[in-house]
XYZ file of C-alpha atoms in Angstrom:
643
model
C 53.288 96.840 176.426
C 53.908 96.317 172.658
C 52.799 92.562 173.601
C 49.512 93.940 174.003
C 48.798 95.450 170.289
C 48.257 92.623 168.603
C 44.767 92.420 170.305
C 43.868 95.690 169.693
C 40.197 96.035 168.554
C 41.833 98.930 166.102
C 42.812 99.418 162.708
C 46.315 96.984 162.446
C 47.690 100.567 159.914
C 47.089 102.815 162.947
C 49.111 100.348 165.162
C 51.917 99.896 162.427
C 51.860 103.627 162.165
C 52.644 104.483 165.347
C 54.951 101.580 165.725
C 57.542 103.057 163.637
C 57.334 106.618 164.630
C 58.046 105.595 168.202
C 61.833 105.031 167.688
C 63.652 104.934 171.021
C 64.566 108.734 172.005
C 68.643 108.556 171.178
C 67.775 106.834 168.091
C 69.957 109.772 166.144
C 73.583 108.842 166.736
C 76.857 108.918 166.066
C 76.269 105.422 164.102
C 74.275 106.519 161.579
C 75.633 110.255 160.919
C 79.198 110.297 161.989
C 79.940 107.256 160.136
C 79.744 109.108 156.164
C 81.343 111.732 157.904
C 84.399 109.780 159.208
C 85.500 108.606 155.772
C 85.063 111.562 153.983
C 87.221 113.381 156.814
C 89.278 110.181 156.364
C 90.071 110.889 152.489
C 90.131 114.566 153.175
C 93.150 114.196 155.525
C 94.676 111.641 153.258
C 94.085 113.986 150.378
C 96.351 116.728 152.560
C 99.128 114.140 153.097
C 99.713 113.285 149.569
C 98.746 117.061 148.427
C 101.576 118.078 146.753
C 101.532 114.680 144.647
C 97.874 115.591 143.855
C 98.764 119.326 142.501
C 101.432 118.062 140.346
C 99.179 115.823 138.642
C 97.802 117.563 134.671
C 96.221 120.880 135.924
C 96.617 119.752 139.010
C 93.362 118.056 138.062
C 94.199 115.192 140.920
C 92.882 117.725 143.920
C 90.068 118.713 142.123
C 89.096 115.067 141.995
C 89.666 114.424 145.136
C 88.558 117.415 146.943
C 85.417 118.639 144.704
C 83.296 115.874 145.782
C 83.829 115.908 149.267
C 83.026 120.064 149.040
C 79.723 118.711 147.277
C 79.262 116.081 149.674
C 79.349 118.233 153.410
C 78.377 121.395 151.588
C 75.309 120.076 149.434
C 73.107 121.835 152.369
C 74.635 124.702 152.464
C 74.683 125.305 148.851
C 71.256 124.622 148.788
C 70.048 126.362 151.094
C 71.761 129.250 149.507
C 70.424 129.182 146.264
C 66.890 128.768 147.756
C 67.054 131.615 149.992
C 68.760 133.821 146.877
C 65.365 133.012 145.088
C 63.096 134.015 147.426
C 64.940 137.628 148.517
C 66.745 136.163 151.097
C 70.027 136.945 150.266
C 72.437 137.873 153.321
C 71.963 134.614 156.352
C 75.124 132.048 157.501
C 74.493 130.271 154.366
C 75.242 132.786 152.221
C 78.464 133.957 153.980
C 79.955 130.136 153.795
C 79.349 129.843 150.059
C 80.631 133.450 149.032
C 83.598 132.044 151.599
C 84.392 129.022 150.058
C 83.897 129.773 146.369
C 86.511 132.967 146.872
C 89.034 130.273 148.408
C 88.332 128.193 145.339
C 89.152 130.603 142.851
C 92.391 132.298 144.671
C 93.044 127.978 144.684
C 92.454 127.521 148.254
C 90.550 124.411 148.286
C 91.654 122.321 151.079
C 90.483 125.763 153.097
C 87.269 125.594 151.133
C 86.185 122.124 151.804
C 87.368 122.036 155.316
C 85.236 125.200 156.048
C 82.319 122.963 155.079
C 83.401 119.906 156.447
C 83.795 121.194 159.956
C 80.393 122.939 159.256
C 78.927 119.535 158.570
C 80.284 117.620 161.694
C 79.436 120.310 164.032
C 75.846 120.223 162.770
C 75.691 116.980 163.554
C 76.677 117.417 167.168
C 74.373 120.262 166.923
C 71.754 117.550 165.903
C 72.642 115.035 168.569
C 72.630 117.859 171.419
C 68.847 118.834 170.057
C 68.188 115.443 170.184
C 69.522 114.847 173.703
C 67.892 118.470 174.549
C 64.161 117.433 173.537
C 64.506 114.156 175.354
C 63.068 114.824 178.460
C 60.350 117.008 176.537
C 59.672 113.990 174.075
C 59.598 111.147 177.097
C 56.436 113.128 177.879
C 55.066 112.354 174.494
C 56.326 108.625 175.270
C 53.652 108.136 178.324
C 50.952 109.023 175.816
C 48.232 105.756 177.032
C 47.782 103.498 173.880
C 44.540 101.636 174.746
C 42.407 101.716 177.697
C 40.747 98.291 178.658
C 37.172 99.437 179.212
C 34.900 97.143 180.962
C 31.969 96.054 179.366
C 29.703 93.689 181.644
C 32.293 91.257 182.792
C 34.693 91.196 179.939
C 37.475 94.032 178.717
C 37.486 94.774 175.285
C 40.983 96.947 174.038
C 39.717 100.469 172.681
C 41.825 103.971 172.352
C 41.466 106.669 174.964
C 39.707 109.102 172.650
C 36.671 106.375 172.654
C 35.705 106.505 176.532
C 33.480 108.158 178.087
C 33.156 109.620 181.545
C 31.146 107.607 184.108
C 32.672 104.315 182.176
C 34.898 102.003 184.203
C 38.619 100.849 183.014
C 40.774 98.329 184.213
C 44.074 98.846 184.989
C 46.552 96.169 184.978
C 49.816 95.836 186.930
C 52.662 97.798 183.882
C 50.042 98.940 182.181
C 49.809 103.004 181.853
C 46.783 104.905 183.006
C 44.781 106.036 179.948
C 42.872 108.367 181.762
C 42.015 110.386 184.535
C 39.749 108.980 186.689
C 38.475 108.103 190.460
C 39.832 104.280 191.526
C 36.698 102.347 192.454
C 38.785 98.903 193.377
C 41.509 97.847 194.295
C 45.281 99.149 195.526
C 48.818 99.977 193.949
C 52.195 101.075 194.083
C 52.039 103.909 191.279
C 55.057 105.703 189.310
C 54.275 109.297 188.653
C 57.544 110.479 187.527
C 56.340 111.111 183.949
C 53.814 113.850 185.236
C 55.348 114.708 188.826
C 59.270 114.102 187.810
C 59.526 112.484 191.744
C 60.893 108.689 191.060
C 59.739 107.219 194.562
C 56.114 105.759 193.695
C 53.572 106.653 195.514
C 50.268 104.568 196.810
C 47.069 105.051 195.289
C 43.620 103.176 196.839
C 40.089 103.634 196.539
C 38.507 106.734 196.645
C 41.536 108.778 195.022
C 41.702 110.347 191.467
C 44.634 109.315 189.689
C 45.731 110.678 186.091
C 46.571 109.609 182.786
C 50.434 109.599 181.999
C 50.958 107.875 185.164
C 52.167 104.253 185.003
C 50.127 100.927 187.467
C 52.916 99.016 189.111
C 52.066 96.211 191.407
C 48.006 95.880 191.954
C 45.340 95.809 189.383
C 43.306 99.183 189.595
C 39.663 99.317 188.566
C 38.548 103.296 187.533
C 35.754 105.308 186.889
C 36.627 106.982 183.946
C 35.938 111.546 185.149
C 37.706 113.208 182.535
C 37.564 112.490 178.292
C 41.186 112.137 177.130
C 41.199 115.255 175.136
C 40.758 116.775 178.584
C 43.225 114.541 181.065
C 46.145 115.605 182.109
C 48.742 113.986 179.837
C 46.580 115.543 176.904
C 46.588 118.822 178.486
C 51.172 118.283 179.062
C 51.332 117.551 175.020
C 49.567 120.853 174.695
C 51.391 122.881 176.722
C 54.803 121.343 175.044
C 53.468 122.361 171.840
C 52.955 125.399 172.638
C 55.967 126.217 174.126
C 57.636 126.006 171.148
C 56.092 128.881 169.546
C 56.634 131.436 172.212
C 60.534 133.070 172.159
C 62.414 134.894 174.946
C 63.434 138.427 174.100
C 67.232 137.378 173.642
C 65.875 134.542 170.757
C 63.844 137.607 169.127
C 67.015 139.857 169.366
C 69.407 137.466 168.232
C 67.102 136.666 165.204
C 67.306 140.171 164.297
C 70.749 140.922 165.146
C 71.861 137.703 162.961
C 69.722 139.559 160.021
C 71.648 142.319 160.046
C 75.055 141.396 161.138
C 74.948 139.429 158.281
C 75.432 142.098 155.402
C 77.430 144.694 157.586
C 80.148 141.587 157.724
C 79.713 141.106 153.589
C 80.328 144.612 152.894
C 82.877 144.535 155.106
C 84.526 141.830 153.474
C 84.348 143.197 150.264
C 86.068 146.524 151.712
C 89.100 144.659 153.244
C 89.379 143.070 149.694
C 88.908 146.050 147.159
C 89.925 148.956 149.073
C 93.557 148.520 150.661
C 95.171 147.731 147.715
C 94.053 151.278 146.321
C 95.442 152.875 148.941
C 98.572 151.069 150.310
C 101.269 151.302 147.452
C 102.801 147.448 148.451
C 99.697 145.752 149.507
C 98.066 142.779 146.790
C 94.409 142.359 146.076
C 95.825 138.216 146.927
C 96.892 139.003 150.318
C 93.941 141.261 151.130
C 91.019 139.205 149.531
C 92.842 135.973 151.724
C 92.478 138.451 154.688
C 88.662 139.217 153.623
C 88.261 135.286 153.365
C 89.269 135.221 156.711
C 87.078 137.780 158.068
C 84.214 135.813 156.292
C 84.832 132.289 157.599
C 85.137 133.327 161.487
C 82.236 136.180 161.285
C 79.712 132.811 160.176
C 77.319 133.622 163.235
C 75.613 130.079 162.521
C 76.731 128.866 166.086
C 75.741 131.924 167.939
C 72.404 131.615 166.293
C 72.005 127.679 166.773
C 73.013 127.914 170.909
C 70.787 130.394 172.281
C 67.189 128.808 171.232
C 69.022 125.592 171.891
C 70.280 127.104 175.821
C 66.144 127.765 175.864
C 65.182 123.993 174.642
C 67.553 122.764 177.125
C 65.908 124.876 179.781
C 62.605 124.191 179.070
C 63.341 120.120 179.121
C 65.428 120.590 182.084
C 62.742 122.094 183.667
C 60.313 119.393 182.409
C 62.659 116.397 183.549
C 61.548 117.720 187.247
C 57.742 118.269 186.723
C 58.280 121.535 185.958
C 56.275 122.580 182.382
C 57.438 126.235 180.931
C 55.035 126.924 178.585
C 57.812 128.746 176.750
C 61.619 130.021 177.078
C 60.205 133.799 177.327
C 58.984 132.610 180.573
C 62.760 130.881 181.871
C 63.966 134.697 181.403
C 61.116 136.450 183.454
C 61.926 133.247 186.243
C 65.491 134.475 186.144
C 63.853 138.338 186.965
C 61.481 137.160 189.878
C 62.381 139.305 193.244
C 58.547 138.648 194.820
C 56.446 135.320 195.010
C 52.890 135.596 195.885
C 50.951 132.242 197.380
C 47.569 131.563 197.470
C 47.100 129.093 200.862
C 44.433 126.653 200.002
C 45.664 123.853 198.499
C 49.244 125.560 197.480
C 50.744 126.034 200.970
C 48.288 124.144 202.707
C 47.445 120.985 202.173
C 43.423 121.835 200.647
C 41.979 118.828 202.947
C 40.707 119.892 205.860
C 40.709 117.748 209.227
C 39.782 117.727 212.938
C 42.822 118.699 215.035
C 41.261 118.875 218.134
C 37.471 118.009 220.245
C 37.634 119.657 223.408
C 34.541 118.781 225.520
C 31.761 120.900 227.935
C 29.545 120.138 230.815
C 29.906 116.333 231.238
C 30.398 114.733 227.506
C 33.359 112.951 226.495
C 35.403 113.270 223.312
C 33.840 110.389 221.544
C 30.021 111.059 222.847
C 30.916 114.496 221.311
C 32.138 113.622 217.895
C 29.600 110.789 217.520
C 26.952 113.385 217.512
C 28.054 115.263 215.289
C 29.315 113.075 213.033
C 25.278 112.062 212.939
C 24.060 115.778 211.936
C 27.120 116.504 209.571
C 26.531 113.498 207.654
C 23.976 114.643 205.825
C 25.622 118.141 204.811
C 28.077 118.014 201.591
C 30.123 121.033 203.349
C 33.753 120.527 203.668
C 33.650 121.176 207.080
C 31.044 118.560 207.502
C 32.705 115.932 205.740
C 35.585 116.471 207.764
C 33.683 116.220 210.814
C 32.213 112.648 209.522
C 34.936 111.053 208.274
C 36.971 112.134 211.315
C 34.309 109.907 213.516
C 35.758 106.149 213.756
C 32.489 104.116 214.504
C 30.447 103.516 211.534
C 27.583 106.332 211.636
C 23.858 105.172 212.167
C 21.927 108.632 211.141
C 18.691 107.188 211.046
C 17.491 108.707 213.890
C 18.104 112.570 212.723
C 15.318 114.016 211.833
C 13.454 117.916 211.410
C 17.593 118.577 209.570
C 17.992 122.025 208.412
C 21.050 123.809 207.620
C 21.112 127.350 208.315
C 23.193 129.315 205.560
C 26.514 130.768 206.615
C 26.045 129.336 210.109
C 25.473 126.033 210.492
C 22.972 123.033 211.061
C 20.064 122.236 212.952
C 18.587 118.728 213.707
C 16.625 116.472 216.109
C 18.712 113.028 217.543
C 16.272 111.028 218.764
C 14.234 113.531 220.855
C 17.184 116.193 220.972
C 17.596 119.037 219.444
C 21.276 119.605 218.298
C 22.786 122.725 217.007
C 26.315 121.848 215.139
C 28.273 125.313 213.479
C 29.887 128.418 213.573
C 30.091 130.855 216.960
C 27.472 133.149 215.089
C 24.426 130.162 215.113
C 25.231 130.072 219.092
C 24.353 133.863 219.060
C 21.422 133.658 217.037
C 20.695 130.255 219.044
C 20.761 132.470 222.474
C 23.216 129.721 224.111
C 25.550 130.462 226.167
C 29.011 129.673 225.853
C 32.533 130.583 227.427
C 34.304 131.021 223.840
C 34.039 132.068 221.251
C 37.045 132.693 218.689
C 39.479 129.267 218.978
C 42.121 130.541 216.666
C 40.865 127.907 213.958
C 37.691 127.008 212.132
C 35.451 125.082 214.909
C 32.300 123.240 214.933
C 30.112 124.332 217.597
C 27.940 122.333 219.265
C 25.007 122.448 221.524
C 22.097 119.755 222.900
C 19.135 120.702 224.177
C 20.287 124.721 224.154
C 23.038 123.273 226.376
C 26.765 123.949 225.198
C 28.750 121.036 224.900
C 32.224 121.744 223.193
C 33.506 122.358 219.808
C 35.811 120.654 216.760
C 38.920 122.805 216.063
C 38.967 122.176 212.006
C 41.881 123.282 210.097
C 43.960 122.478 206.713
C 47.378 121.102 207.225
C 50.507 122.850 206.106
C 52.341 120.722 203.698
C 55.677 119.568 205.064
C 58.024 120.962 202.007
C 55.814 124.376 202.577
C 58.458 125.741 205.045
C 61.205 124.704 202.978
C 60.441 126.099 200.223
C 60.097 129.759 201.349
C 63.426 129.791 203.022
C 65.012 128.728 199.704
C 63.469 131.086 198.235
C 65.183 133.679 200.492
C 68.185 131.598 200.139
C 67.623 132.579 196.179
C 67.743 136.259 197.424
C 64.078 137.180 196.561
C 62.979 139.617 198.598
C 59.573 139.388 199.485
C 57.121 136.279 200.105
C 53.366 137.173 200.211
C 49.841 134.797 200.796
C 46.939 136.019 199.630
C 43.804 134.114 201.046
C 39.941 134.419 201.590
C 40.248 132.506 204.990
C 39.975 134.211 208.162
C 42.543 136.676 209.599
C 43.676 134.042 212.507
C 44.016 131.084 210.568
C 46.052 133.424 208.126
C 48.257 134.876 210.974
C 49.024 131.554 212.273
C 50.030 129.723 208.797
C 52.134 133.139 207.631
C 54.525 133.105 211.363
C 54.578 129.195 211.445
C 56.457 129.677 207.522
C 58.516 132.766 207.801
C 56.271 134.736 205.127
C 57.475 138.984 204.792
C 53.428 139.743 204.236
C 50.143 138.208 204.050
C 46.314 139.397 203.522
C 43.189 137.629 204.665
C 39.590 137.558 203.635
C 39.787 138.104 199.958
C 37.777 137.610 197.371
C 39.051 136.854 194.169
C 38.939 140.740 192.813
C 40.767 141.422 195.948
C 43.393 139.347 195.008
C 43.641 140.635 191.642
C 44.004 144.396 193.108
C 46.449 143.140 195.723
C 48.432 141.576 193.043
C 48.669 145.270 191.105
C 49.753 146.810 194.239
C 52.611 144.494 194.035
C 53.645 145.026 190.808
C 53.608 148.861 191.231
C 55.975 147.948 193.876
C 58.965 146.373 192.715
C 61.612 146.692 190.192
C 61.618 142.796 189.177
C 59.121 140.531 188.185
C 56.242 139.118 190.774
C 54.703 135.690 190.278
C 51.808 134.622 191.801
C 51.298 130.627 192.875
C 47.815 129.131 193.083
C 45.450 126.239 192.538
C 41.735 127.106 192.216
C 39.114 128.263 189.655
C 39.184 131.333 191.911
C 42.947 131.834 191.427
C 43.252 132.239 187.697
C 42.612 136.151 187.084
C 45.349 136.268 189.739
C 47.521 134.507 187.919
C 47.005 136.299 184.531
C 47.695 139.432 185.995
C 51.157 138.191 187.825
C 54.470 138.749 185.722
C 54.827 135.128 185.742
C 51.852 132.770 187.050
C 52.431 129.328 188.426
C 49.983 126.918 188.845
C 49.585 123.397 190.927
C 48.925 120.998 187.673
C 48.189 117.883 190.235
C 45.385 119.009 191.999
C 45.093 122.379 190.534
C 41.769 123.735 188.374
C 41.647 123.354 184.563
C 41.455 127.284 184.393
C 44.096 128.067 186.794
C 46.880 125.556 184.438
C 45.367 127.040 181.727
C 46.024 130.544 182.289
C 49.312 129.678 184.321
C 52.779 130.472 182.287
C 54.276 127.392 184.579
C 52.501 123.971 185.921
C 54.508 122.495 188.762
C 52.677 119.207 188.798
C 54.124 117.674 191.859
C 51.925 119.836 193.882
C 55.138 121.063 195.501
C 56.068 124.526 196.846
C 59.578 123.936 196.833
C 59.478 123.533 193.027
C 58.610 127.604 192.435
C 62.410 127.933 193.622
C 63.349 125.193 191.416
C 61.886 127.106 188.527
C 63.738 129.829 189.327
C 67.092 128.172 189.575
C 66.440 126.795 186.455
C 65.668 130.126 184.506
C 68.936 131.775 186.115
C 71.088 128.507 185.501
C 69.423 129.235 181.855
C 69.958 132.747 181.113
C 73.809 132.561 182.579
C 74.168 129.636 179.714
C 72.860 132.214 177.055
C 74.695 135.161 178.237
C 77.801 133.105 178.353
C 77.375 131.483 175.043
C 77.003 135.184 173.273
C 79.781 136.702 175.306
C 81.870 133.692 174.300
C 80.977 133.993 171.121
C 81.081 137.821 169.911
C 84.698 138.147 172.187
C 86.227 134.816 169.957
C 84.872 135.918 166.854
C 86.022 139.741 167.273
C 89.465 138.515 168.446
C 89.924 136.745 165.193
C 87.848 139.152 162.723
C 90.891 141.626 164.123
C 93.846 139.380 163.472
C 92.831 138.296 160.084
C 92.551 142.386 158.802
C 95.883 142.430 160.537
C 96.660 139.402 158.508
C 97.777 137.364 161.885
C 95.360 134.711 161.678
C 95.362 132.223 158.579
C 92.333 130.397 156.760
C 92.948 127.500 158.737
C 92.841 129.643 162.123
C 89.374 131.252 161.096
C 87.549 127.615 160.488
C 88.527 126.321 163.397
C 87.663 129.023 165.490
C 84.120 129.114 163.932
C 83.893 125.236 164.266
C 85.323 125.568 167.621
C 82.918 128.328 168.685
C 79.868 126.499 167.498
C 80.820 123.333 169.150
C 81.614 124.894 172.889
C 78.700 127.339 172.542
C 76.503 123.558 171.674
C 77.995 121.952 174.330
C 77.360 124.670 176.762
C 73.555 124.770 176.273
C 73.332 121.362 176.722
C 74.255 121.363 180.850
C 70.968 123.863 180.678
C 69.312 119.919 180.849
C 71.237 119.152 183.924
């Protein structure tokens, strides 16, 4: 689309602006940091061949020259960072360690130890770098479909303007490539649309008029014309960029105790240090304070806990993109870990299990009328009622309806409505308005929701009306059981019947029907009193959202679902899809076995060596490459949390 700006009716220092902060995703690479790193590591390993020339220069002021500068150059960060944390109190981090480290080798006229401990450091913070970098991508590609310009139609010409600038009711043209700047209902025409940057699905899926479709979302074949419903600041890309924001700022417990367990390891492994120099050679009649302050080096060097500390948020990044990559959005890592704990998923049915649309599945027929005679007429009463039920009925009805002869309408609250066709008096609703009607009728409860009807006092038939189980609704609850969780529960305000019959047809442990919303809420507590692990609660509406507060974790249909429920929700599965709450949790458990193998991995290397250099078994060399090596394979690690 960038052959679009040029017409923008914008400010040309905006467009510039954001020009140049949109660099491609993997624009960090090995090109552009590796390649100051490759000759310095190519003059440090040159300045270890021809050492011993070097040394024998005056002083031996050859390796200084040589190996100073290159300690300057891959340390300057470290040394920094140091000093400025000395300043402000903060005396005892990873920085801190490495200088006391490397300045001690200096002295006792280890250099090439010195400088290679910050070397290393260097080049495995730059693969540290690249693997945040490849981490955030999927998290960033979100920030990517952010809509430049919406082409808002102005009598019968377009004119370029930002999102932020329309306003609902206006119309927007879509063309084919173009992104959808907003969300909005499509008043003309028809297209092939890719979703994957909301949804994560990559098969497109059709859009045509009458449908809402959201911002984020990209127009591939037709040209769309929309009626703008929602200001940007409230669509659902704008509401994404929040959540991503936000989960930033919200830790897992193992970040928060690794943060504090890094703050005091830290000293404990200084004053440590400083005992294995200055004490054994008080007490041991042959041992030297060289020997044992090259054995405190050591202990120094391999205790750095900088790659510990780096892979565990990182494990969490990685998790939350992962999760993001297959329209999942965790609105923090704190959440992956309770995902890993969940043992009992609660459903809401409306529009989470079910499908939310409700439809005629069946017109069975009384005293004489046939099916179409039968839906005809009450496709002529219902037309005039907004009820969903209604609408169902009406849209269900293939001949176009002529309702001009319905007249003396009247709906009757709770029950149903009331109206004269022509010079008949029709009765179209519930089993209760045939009671109050006095006419009489073989049946009463169907099993499903049914329109009555009756002409003339005269029963006729009924409309079974029910909402469709979604297909991937049955899969998803045995792969839940497949993930061992032990319970699956629906919570919904419909009737007891309709409940029964969706609960058996998907294999559900428990359900309750006829709830209202504070019902829900007190069912949810009952649960949680229950079990031992953590109990999430899935749902869509308004009506859902205290529900999902109150859950452990609460997971919310982004699609379709209500603004409050995916704001109160800790995780938006915007495909709509049950089968992605067992995604979610595959992903937290995949997530927390990274973390948990990156600090086992780490403490077990690190105490292996700390041992064998107070033993004096491990040498200089031995300790940096067992911190670099740690660092890397712990990096490395977290990154599959992506996959």
């Amino acid at each position: 689309m960038d052959n679009h700006n040029h017409s923008y009716c914008c400010s040309c220092d905006h467009e510039e602006n954001h020009n140049q902060t949109n660099q491609p995703i993997g624009y960090f690479n090995l090109k552009q940091e590796i390649l100051p790193l490759l000759a310095v590591g190519i003059i440090y390993i040159l300045g270890l061949i021809f050492y011993q020339q070097l040394e024998n220069t005056a002083y031996g002021i050859g390796k200084y020259i040589v190996f100073i500068p290159i300690y300057i150059y891959s340390g300057s960060n470290v040394l920094s960072s140091a000093g400025k944390n000395i300043l402000k109190g903060r005396i005892f981090d990873e920085n801190f360690l490495m200088t006391v480290a490397t300045l001690a080798a200096i002295a006792i006229d280890k250099l090439p130890e010195a400088v290679a401990v910050m070397l290393f450091y260097q080049i495995g913070e730059t693969f540290q770098e690249y693997s945040v970098k490849r981490s955030r991508n999927s998290i960033k590609s979100l920030l990517e479909v952010r809509p430049d310009y919406a082409n808002l139609k102005i009598d019968d010409s377009l004119k370029k303007v930002f999102p932020e600038k329309v306003e609902v009711g206006s119309e927007i043209v879509v063309k084919p490539g173009e992104k959808i700047p907003l969300d909005g209902e499509i008043i003309s025409g028809n297209s092939q649309v890719d979703t994957s940057a909301l949804t994560g699905e990559s098969i497109p899926k059709f859009f045509t008029v009458g449908q809402i479709i959201l911002a984020g979302m990209v127009n591939q074949t037709g040209v769309l014309t929309i009626r703008v419903t929602k200001l940007f600041d409230e669509s659902s890309i704008a509401r994404i960029l929040e959540l991503v924001e936000t989960a930033k700022s919200k830790k897992s417990k193992t970040e928060r105790f690794m943060t504090t367990f890094a703050r005091y390891y830290t000293p404990v492994v200084v004053f440590i240090s400083l005992a294995i120099a200055l004490l054994p050679p008080l007490f041991i009649s042959d041992a030297t304070y060289a020997d044992w302050i090259n054995r405190a080096l050591i202990v120094l060097v391999v205790s750095c806990p900088c790659g510990l500390v780096i892979s565990i948020p990182l494990g969490y990044f990685g998790g939350v993109g992962g999760a993001a990559k297959r329209g999942i959005l965790v609105k923090g890592s704190t959440f992956l870990d309770d995902l890993a704990a969940i043992k009992t998923v609660v459903f809401d049915k409306t529009g989470t299990l079910t499908e939310g649309q409700l439809q005629v599945t069946d017109i069975v027929t009384k005293n004489g009328l046939t099916q179409q005679e039968l839906i005809e007429v009450a496709a002529k009463v219902e037309s005039l009622s907004n009820h969903p039920i209604a609408q169902a009925v009406y849209k269900y009805n293939s001949t176009k309806v002529d309702n001009s002869d319905v007249s003396e309408y009247q709906e009757i609250a709770g029950c149903g409505i009331k109206a004269k066709v022509g010079n008949k008096t029709v009765i179209a609703g519930g089993d209760r308005l045939l009671h109050l009607e006095d006419i009489e009728h073989d049946i009463c409860d169907v099993g499903d929701t049914a329109v009555h009807l009756a002409i003339n006092s005269k029963y006729v038939g009924y409309i079974t009306i029910s909402d469709q189980i979604k297909l991937d609704s049955a899969p998803a609850i045995k792969s839940l059981k497949n993930l061992g969780v032990e319970k699956t529960v629906m919570l919904t305000g419909d009737n007891q019947s309709v409940a029964q019959r969706v609960a058996k047809n998907l294999g559900l442990d428990d359900y309750q029907a006829e709830l209202l919303p504070e019902d829900k809420v007190t069912a949810i507590e009952k649960l949680l009193h229950q079990n031992n692990g953590k109990v999430a609660f899935v749902g869509d509406g308004i009506n859902d959202a205290p529900v999902i507060a109150r859950a452990d974790v609460g997971m919310a249909m982004g699609s379709m679902g209500s603004d409050a429920a995916i704001e109160t929700a800790d995780v938006v599965i915007m495909t709509d899809a049950p089968s992605k709450v067992a995604e979610a949790i595959k992903i937290g458990r995949k997530t927390r076995r990274i973390v948990w193998q990156n600090i086992g991995f780490a403490l077990g290397v690190k105490g292996l060596f700390i041992l064998l250099g107070m033993v004096g078994l491990a040498s200089i060399w031995e300790a940096v490459f067992a911190d670099v090596g740690v660092a890397l394979i712990a990096i490395f690690n977290s990154s599959r949390a992506l996959t």
